[in-house]
Coordinates of C-alpha atoms in Angstrom, one line a residue:
M1 CA 13.6 5.5 -0.5
D2 CA 16.0 2.3 -0.1
Y3 CA 16.7 0.5 -3.4
R4 CA 16.9 -2.6 -1.3
E5 CA 13.2 -2.5 -0.9
F6 CA 13.0 -3.5 -4.5
T7 CA 14.9 -6.6 -4.3
V8 CA 12.8 -9.6 -6.0
E9 CA 12.9 -12.9 -4.1
Q10 CA 14.2 -15.9 -5.9
L11 CA 13.6 -19.6 -5.3
G12 CA 17.1 -20.5 -6.6
D13 CA 18.8 -20.5 -9.9
A14 CA 16.9 -20.8 -13.3
K15 CA 18.7 -23.7 -15.1
I16 CA 15.9 -24.8 -17.4
T17 CA 15.5 -23.9 -21.1
S18 CA 12.2 -22.2 -21.4
P19 CA 9.8 -24.2 -23.9
I20 CA 8.4 -20.6 -25.1
R21 CA 9.9 -20.1 -28.8
K22 CA 10.6 -16.9 -30.7
A23 CA 10.0 -14.8 -27.5
N24 CA 11.9 -11.5 -26.6
F25 CA 13.6 -12.8 -23.5
I26 CA 14.1 -10.5 -20.5
S27 CA 17.0 -10.5 -18.6
D28 CA 17.1 -10.3 -14.8
N29 CA 19.3 -7.3 -14.9
A30 CA 16.7 -5.3 -17.2
R31 CA 15.1 -2.5 -14.9
I32 CA 12.7 0.5 -14.9
V33 CA 13.9 3.4 -12.8
H34 CA 11.2 4.6 -10.2
A35 CA 11.8 8.0 -10.3
A36 CA 10.4 10.2 -13.3
E37 CA 11.9 13.5 -13.2
S38 CA 15.1 14.2 -14.3
S39 CA 16.3 16.2 -11.1
E40 CA 15.2 13.5 -9.0
I41 CA 17.3 11.0 -10.9
T42 CA 20.3 13.4 -11.0
E43 CA 20.3 13.8 -7.1
L44 CA 20.3 10.1 -6.5
V45 CA 23.1 9.3 -9.1
K46 CA 25.1 12.1 -7.1
S47 CA 24.6 10.3 -3.9
G48 CA 26.5 7.4 -5.2
A49 CA 23.7 4.7 -4.4
P50 CA 22.1 2.4 -6.8
L51 CA 19.1 3.9 -8.6
P52 CA 15.9 2.6 -6.7
S53 CA 14.3 0.7 -9.6
F54 CA 11.6 -2.2 -10.4
E55 CA 12.8 -5.5 -12.1
L56 CA 11.4 -5.7 -15.6
A57 CA 8.6 -8.5 -16.5
G58 CA 8.4 -10.7 -19.0
P59 CA 9.5 -14.3 -20.0
R60 CA 12.7 -15.4 -19.1
E61 CA 15.2 -17.8 -21.3
K62 CA 15.8 -20.1 -18.3
I63 CA 13.1 -21.0 -15.6
F64 CA 13.1 -22.6 -12.4
H65 CA 10.3 -24.7 -12.5
D66 CA 10.0 -27.7 -14.9
P67 CA 6.6 -27.2 -16.7
S68 CA 6.2 -30.8 -17.2
W69 CA 5.9 -31.5 -13.1
C70 CA 4.1 -28.2 -12.5
K71 CA 0.9 -27.8 -10.6
A72 CA -0.5 -24.3 -10.2
A73 CA -3.3 -22.6 -8.3
I74 CA -5.4 -19.6 -8.9
L75 CA -7.5 -17.7 -6.3
T76 CA -9.4 -14.3 -6.2
A77 CA -10.2 -12.8 -2.9
G78 CA -11.5 -9.5 -1.6
G79 CA -14.5 -7.5 -3.4
L80 CA -15.4 -8.2 -7.2
C81 CA -14.0 -5.9 -9.8
P82 CA -14.4 -5.9 -13.7
G83 CA -11.8 -8.3 -15.3
L84 CA -11.5 -10.9 -12.6
N85 CA -12.5 -13.6 -15.3
N86 CA -9.9 -12.1 -17.8
V87 CA -7.2 -12.5 -15.1
I88 CA -8.5 -16.1 -14.4
K89 CA -8.4 -16.8 -18.0
G90 CA -5.0 -15.1 -19.0
L91 CA -3.1 -17.4 -16.2
T92 CA -4.8 -20.5 -17.4
R93 CA -4.2 -20.0 -21.1
T94 CA -0.5 -19.2 -20.5
L95 CA -0.1 -21.9 -18.1
K96 CA -1.4 -24.5 -20.4
L97 CA -0.7 -23.3 -23.8
Q98 CA 2.7 -21.4 -23.5
Y99 CA 4.3 -23.6 -20.9
N100 CA 2.1 -26.9 -21.1
V101 CA 1.6 -27.2 -17.2
P102 CA -0.5 -30.3 -16.7
M103 CA -2.7 -29.3 -14.0
V104 CA -4.1 -25.8 -13.1
Y105 CA -6.5 -25.7 -10.1
G106 CA -9.0 -23.1 -9.5
I107 CA -9.1 -22.5 -5.5
K108 CA -13.0 -21.7 -4.7
Y109 CA -13.8 -18.7 -2.5
G110 CA -10.3 -17.0 -2.0
Y111 CA -8.2 -18.3 0.8
R112 CA -10.9 -20.2 2.2
G113 CA -10.4 -22.7 -0.4
L114 CA -7.1 -23.9 0.9
I115 CA -8.5 -24.4 4.7
P116 CA -9.8 -28.0 4.7
S117 CA -12.6 -27.1 7.0
F118 CA -14.5 -25.2 4.7
H119 CA -15.1 -28.5 2.5
L120 CA -14.5 -26.5 -0.6
Q121 CA -13.5 -28.7 -3.4
P122 CA -10.9 -27.1 -6.1
E123 CA -12.0 -26.7 -9.8
I124 CA -9.5 -27.8 -12.9
L125 CA -9.2 -25.4 -15.2
T126 CA -8.4 -25.8 -18.9
E127 CA -8.2 -23.7 -21.8
D128 CA -11.6 -25.0 -22.9
S129 CA -13.3 -24.5 -19.5
V130 CA -12.1 -20.7 -19.2
D131 CA -12.8 -20.1 -22.9
D132 CA -15.8 -17.7 -22.4
I133 CA -15.2 -16.8 -18.9
H134 CA -14.3 -13.2 -19.8
E135 CA -17.8 -12.5 -21.2
S136 CA -19.1 -12.2 -17.5
G137 CA -18.8 -10.1 -14.7
G138 CA -17.6 -11.2 -11.2
S139 CA -15.4 -14.1 -10.4
V140 CA -16.0 -17.8 -11.5
L141 CA -14.1 -19.3 -8.6
G142 CA -15.9 -16.8 -6.2
S143 CA -14.5 -14.6 -3.7
S144 CA -14.3 -14.1 0.0
R145 CA -12.5 -11.5 2.7
G146 CA -10.7 -12.4 5.7
R147 CA -7.3 -13.8 6.6
Q148 CA -6.9 -17.7 7.3
D149 CA -3.9 -19.6 8.9
E150 CA -1.0 -19.2 6.7
D151 CA 0.6 -22.6 7.8
E152 CA -2.5 -24.8 7.1
M153 CA -2.8 -22.8 3.6
V154 CA 0.7 -24.3 3.1
D155 CA -0.2 -27.6 4.1
T156 CA -2.9 -27.8 1.7
L157 CA -0.4 -26.3 -1.3
V158 CA 2.3 -29.0 -0.2
R159 CA -0.8 -32.0 0.3
M160 CA -1.8 -30.8 -3.6
N161 CA 1.7 -30.4 -4.8
I162 CA 1.3 -27.0 -5.7
N163 CA 4.3 -24.9 -6.8
M164 CA 2.8 -21.9 -8.2
L165 CA 0.0 -20.2 -6.3
F166 CA -1.6 -16.8 -8.0
C167 CA -3.5 -14.5 -5.9
I168 CA -5.7 -11.7 -7.7
G169 CA -6.9 -9.2 -5.1
G170 CA -5.9 -6.0 -3.4
D171 CA -4.3 -4.9 -0.2
G172 CA -5.7 -7.7 2.2
T173 CA -5.2 -10.3 -0.2
L174 CA -1.6 -9.1 -1.1
R175 CA -0.5 -8.9 2.9
C176 CA -1.8 -12.4 3.2
A177 CA 0.3 -13.7 0.1
H178 CA 2.9 -12.2 1.7
D179 CA 2.5 -14.1 5.1
V180 CA 2.2 -17.3 2.7
A181 CA 5.3 -16.7 1.0
N182 CA 7.2 -16.1 4.4
V183 CA 5.8 -19.5 5.8
I184 CA 7.1 -21.0 2.5
K185 CA 10.5 -19.2 2.8
R186 CA 10.9 -20.6 6.5
R187 CA 9.9 -24.1 5.6
K188 CA 12.6 -24.0 2.6
L189 CA 9.7 -24.9 0.3
S190 CA 9.9 -24.2 -3.8
I191 CA 6.5 -22.7 -4.3
S192 CA 6.1 -19.2 -6.0
V193 CA 3.7 -17.0 -4.9
V194 CA 2.6 -14.2 -7.5
C195 CA 0.0 -11.7 -7.4
I196 CA -2.0 -9.7 -9.6
P197 CA -3.1 -6.4 -8.1
K198 CA -7.0 -5.9 -8.1
T199 CA -8.5 -2.6 -6.7
I200 CA -11.2 -0.9 -8.2
D201 CA -10.1 2.0 -6.7
N202 CA -6.6 2.0 -8.3
D203 CA -5.0 2.6 -4.4
V204 CA -2.1 -0.1 -4.9
C205 CA 1.5 1.9 -4.3
F206 CA 4.2 1.5 -6.9
I207 CA 1.5 0.8 -9.4
D208 CA 0.3 3.3 -11.7
K209 CA -2.9 1.7 -12.6
S210 CA -4.5 -1.6 -11.8
F211 CA -7.2 -3.5 -13.8
G212 CA -11.0 -2.8 -13.2
F213 CA -10.2 0.8 -12.9
E214 CA -10.8 2.0 -16.4
T215 CA -14.1 0.0 -16.9
A216 CA -15.4 1.6 -13.4
V217 CA -14.7 5.2 -14.8
Y218 CA -16.4 4.3 -18.0
A219 CA -19.2 2.9 -16.3
T220 CA -19.8 5.9 -14.2
N221 CA -20.6 8.1 -17.4
S222 CA -24.1 6.6 -17.8
V223 CA -24.8 7.4 -14.2
I224 CA -23.6 10.7 -14.3
T225 CA -25.6 11.6 -17.4
A226 CA -28.7 10.2 -15.9
A227 CA -27.8 12.7 -12.7
N228 CA -27.6 15.4 -15.0
N229 CA -30.7 14.8 -16.8
E230 CA -32.6 14.6 -13.4
A231 CA -31.0 17.5 -12.1
K232 CA -31.7 19.7 -15.1
G233 CA -35.2 18.4 -15.3
A234 CA -36.6 19.9 -11.9
Y235 CA -36.1 23.5 -10.5
N236 CA -33.1 23.4 -8.0
G237 CA -32.4 19.8 -9.0
I238 CA -29.4 17.9 -7.6
G239 CA -27.9 14.7 -8.8
L240 CA -26.0 13.2 -6.0
I241 CA -23.7 10.0 -6.9
K242 CA -21.8 8.1 -4.5
V243 CA -19.1 5.9 -6.2
M244 CA -16.2 3.6 -4.8
G245 CA -13.1 4.8 -3.1
R246 CA -12.8 3.7 0.4
D247 CA -9.2 5.8 0.9
S248 CA -8.1 7.2 -2.3
G249 CA -10.8 9.1 -4.6
F250 CA -9.4 8.1 -8.2
I251 CA -12.8 6.9 -9.6
A252 CA -14.3 10.2 -8.6
A253 CA -11.7 12.4 -9.9
Y254 CA -11.3 10.6 -13.2
A255 CA -15.4 10.3 -13.8
T256 CA -15.6 13.9 -13.0
L257 CA -13.0 14.6 -15.9
A258 CA -14.7 11.8 -18.1
N259 CA -18.2 13.7 -17.9
S260 CA -17.9 17.6 -17.5
H261 CA -21.5 17.5 -16.0
V262 CA -19.8 16.9 -12.6
N263 CA -19.8 20.4 -10.5
Y264 CA -18.5 19.0 -7.0
C265 CA -15.9 16.2 -6.6
L266 CA -15.5 15.2 -3.1
V267 CA -12.8 12.6 -2.2
P268 CA -11.0 11.1 1.0
E269 CA -8.0 13.1 0.7
T270 CA -9.2 16.4 1.2
P271 CA -11.8 17.2 4.1
I272 CA -15.4 18.1 3.3
I273 CA -16.7 21.5 4.7
L274 CA -20.2 21.6 4.7
D275 CA -20.9 25.1 6.2
G276 CA -19.3 28.1 7.2
N277 CA -18.0 31.4 5.6
G278 CA -15.0 30.0 4.0
R279 CA -15.1 29.4 0.0
D280 CA -14.5 25.7 0.3
A281 CA -17.8 25.5 2.4
L282 CA -19.9 23.1 0.1
L283 CA -23.4 24.0 1.1
P284 CA -23.2 28.1 1.0
H285 CA -21.4 27.4 -2.4
L286 CA -24.2 25.2 -3.7
E287 CA -26.9 27.6 -2.8
H288 CA -25.0 30.1 -4.7
R289 CA -24.7 28.0 -7.7
L290 CA -28.6 27.0 -7.6
A291 CA -29.7 30.4 -7.3
K292 CA -27.5 31.1 -10.6
K293 CA -28.2 27.6 -12.5
H294 CA -30.8 26.1 -11.0
H295 CA -29.0 22.7 -11.2
A296 CA -25.9 20.8 -9.9
V297 CA -24.1 17.3 -10.0
I298 CA -22.2 16.0 -7.1
I299 CA -20.0 13.0 -7.1
V300 CA -18.5 11.6 -3.9
A301 CA -16.3 8.7 -2.8
E302 CA -17.5 6.6 -0.3
G303 CA -14.6 7.1 2.0
A304 CA -14.9 11.1 2.0
G305 CA -16.3 13.1 4.6
Q306 CA -15.4 10.4 7.5
D307 CA -14.8 13.2 10.0
L308 CA -18.0 14.1 9.7
F309 CA -19.5 11.3 11.6
L310 CA -19.5 11.0 15.5
K311 CA -18.0 7.7 15.8
T312 CA -17.4 5.8 19.1
D313 CA -15.6 2.9 17.9
Q314 CA -13.5 1.9 14.7
R315 CA -15.0 -1.0 12.9
T316 CA -13.3 -3.4 10.5
D317 CA -14.3 -6.0 7.8
A318 CA -12.8 -9.3 7.6
S319 CA -10.0 -8.3 5.9
G320 CA -9.2 -5.7 8.4
N321 CA -10.5 -2.6 6.3
I322 CA -11.8 0.3 8.4
L323 CA -15.4 0.2 7.7
H324 CA -17.0 3.8 6.5
D325 CA -20.0 5.2 7.1
D326 CA -22.3 6.2 4.4
I327 CA -21.4 9.7 3.2
G328 CA -23.7 9.8 0.6
L329 CA -26.9 9.5 2.9
L330 CA -25.4 11.9 5.2
L331 CA -24.7 14.5 2.5
K332 CA -28.5 13.7 1.2
D333 CA -30.0 14.6 4.4
R334 CA -27.5 17.7 5.2
I335 CA -28.1 19.1 2.0
C336 CA -31.8 18.6 2.2
E337 CA -31.7 20.3 5.8
Y338 CA -29.9 23.1 5.0
F339 CA -32.2 24.4 2.0
K340 CA -35.3 23.4 3.9
Q341 CA -34.3 25.7 6.8
R342 CA -34.0 28.4 4.1
D343 CA -37.3 27.5 2.3
I344 CA -35.6 27.0 -0.9
E345 CA -37.2 24.6 -3.0
L346 CA -34.9 21.6 -3.8
N347 CA -35.1 18.3 -5.8
L348 CA -32.1 16.0 -4.9
K349 CA -32.0 12.6 -6.6
Y350 CA -29.8 10.1 -5.1
F351 CA -27.6 7.5 -7.0
D352 CA -25.5 4.8 -5.6
P353 CA -24.1 2.4 -8.5
S354 CA -21.2 0.8 -6.4
Y355 CA -22.3 -2.8 -6.7
M356 CA -23.6 -2.5 -10.1
I357 CA -20.1 -1.1 -11.5
R358 CA -18.0 -3.7 -9.8
S359 CA -19.8 -6.9 -11.1
L360 CA -19.3 -5.8 -15.0
A361 CA -17.6 -7.2 -17.2
A362 CA -13.9 -5.5 -18.4
N363 CA -14.2 -3.2 -21.2
G364 CA -12.0 -3.7 -24.3
T365 CA -8.7 -1.9 -23.0
D366 CA -9.1 -3.1 -19.6
A367 CA -9.4 -6.6 -20.9
V368 CA -6.1 -6.3 -22.8
F369 CA -4.5 -4.8 -19.8
C370 CA -5.7 -8.0 -17.7
S371 CA -4.3 -10.3 -20.2
M372 CA -0.9 -8.7 -20.2
L373 CA -0.9 -8.9 -16.5
A374 CA -1.6 -12.6 -16.3
Q375 CA 0.7 -13.4 -19.0
N376 CA 3.6 -11.7 -16.9
A377 CA 2.4 -13.3 -13.8
V378 CA 2.9 -16.5 -15.1
H379 CA 6.4 -15.5 -16.6
A380 CA 7.4 -14.4 -13.2
A381 CA 6.1 -17.7 -11.5
M382 CA 7.9 -20.1 -13.9
A383 CA 11.3 -18.1 -13.5
G384 CA 11.0 -18.9 -9.9
K385 CA 10.2 -15.5 -8.7
T386 CA 8.1 -15.1 -5.5
D387 CA 6.6 -12.8 -3.1
I388 CA 5.9 -10.2 -5.8
V389 CA 3.0 -8.4 -7.2
I390 CA 2.9 -7.6 -10.9
G391 CA 3.1 -3.8 -11.4
H392 CA 2.8 -1.5 -14.4
W393 CA 5.1 1.4 -14.0
H394 CA 6.3 4.0 -16.8
D395 CA 4.3 1.9 -19.4
H396 CA 6.3 -1.1 -18.3
F397 CA 5.3 -4.3 -16.5
T398 CA 7.1 -4.8 -13.6
H399 CA 8.3 -7.1 -10.7
V400 CA 7.0 -5.1 -7.5
P401 CA 7.6 -7.0 -3.8
I402 CA 4.4 -7.4 -2.0
A403 CA 6.2 -5.6 1.1
L404 CA 6.7 -2.6 -1.0
A405 CA 3.3 -2.6 -2.6
S406 CA 1.3 -3.1 0.4
K407 CA 3.1 -0.6 3.0
Q408 CA 1.0 2.0 2.2
R409 CA -2.0 3.1 -0.2
K410 CA -2.0 5.0 -2.9
K411 CA -4.0 8.4 -2.9
I412 CA -4.5 11.4 -5.0
D413 CA -1.6 14.0 -4.8
L414 CA -3.6 17.4 -4.0
K415 CA -0.6 19.4 -6.0
S416 CA -0.9 17.1 -8.8
Q417 CA -2.0 17.8 -12.3
L418 CA -4.8 15.6 -12.0
W419 CA -6.6 17.3 -9.3
N420 CA -5.8 20.6 -10.7
N421 CA -7.5 19.6 -13.7
V422 CA -10.4 18.3 -11.5
K423 CA -10.6 21.8 -9.7
S424 CA -10.7 23.6 -13.1
S425 CA -13.0 21.1 -14.6
T426 CA -15.8 21.8 -11.4
C427 CA -14.5 25.6 -10.4
Y428 CA -15.1 24.3 -6.8

């Protein structure tokens, strides 16, 4: 891994004294080493090259933007996620109350709000207007998927005299923000572009957790309990639950550990083998369990088992994400068919709480995390940082170049302690 990939873009020299008082100011030289294992660090030191490390986030004593002349814009893009309104509130309050920024705009419906042809009027955000938005799920600004023309969006930022753009979103949002930052750089404009990583799937690389994920895992508890009750309430009962997780199975894995009623955890990182003589064949294993216990609970991530479908083409959504077929319904049908062929009684109940979960308000600790992400995003933008996403690594908030964070998706390591614990919990 090249240490230069961790270099943060800076609009210019920070010469203005921060208006924040009694803060623990952070030096740009303060860094968090990427590696965790001592052996890896030792090898890197022996190589003589600088250690790959993240710039530590936090308030700077000298800032780049003059708060008195600042105009900031906030947008949310992609799918909904618990905590969006918390981040919007945190950004607005930090800009208004700590830096006395005179104007904060809320851009409607994601990047569409920066394209004039959509005729979407921005909202003016104040500390009063965002006072109670954290109590509701969703996004008060609305959201949308799909890319827009980067030059046209930058034209809008220039026309509105915006010098700080905050983008709250996942992989597609980050890539679009990176393109906007590149246009700004090419035009030699002084506009900071700072992202807050929003992915309920927890799949952004170089970030150990993202907001909304904890709330999502917590929300699965009642569904898993209901599925278990349904399964136990009937002879040979099965509760089948599909949760979000397009390319990464973190929600399914953590939900399994959070509620030990789950007997089978199926994730995109490992193939689903339905039939056969192998020990990992799901249907024979399920038949054996029902013969002994007469009930089972299965949780499956939406992106699991996609190789089980006969696909003639690859469809994508407006953000360029591959559209997956419904693995929950396929499993439901295949399980029922398998037991019917063997004349074994089966009572299967299917649960799909995905949209219910992603539109919830953030729970307590998730809400705290949202607030801290937002504050660090504002500190970074005021200091003139750009083309970055606010990360979290080794219990520290960090500045991660967008190009680094979006180069690939984070997935479950099948050799990790997490996955070993899941296998131990389910015995499958």
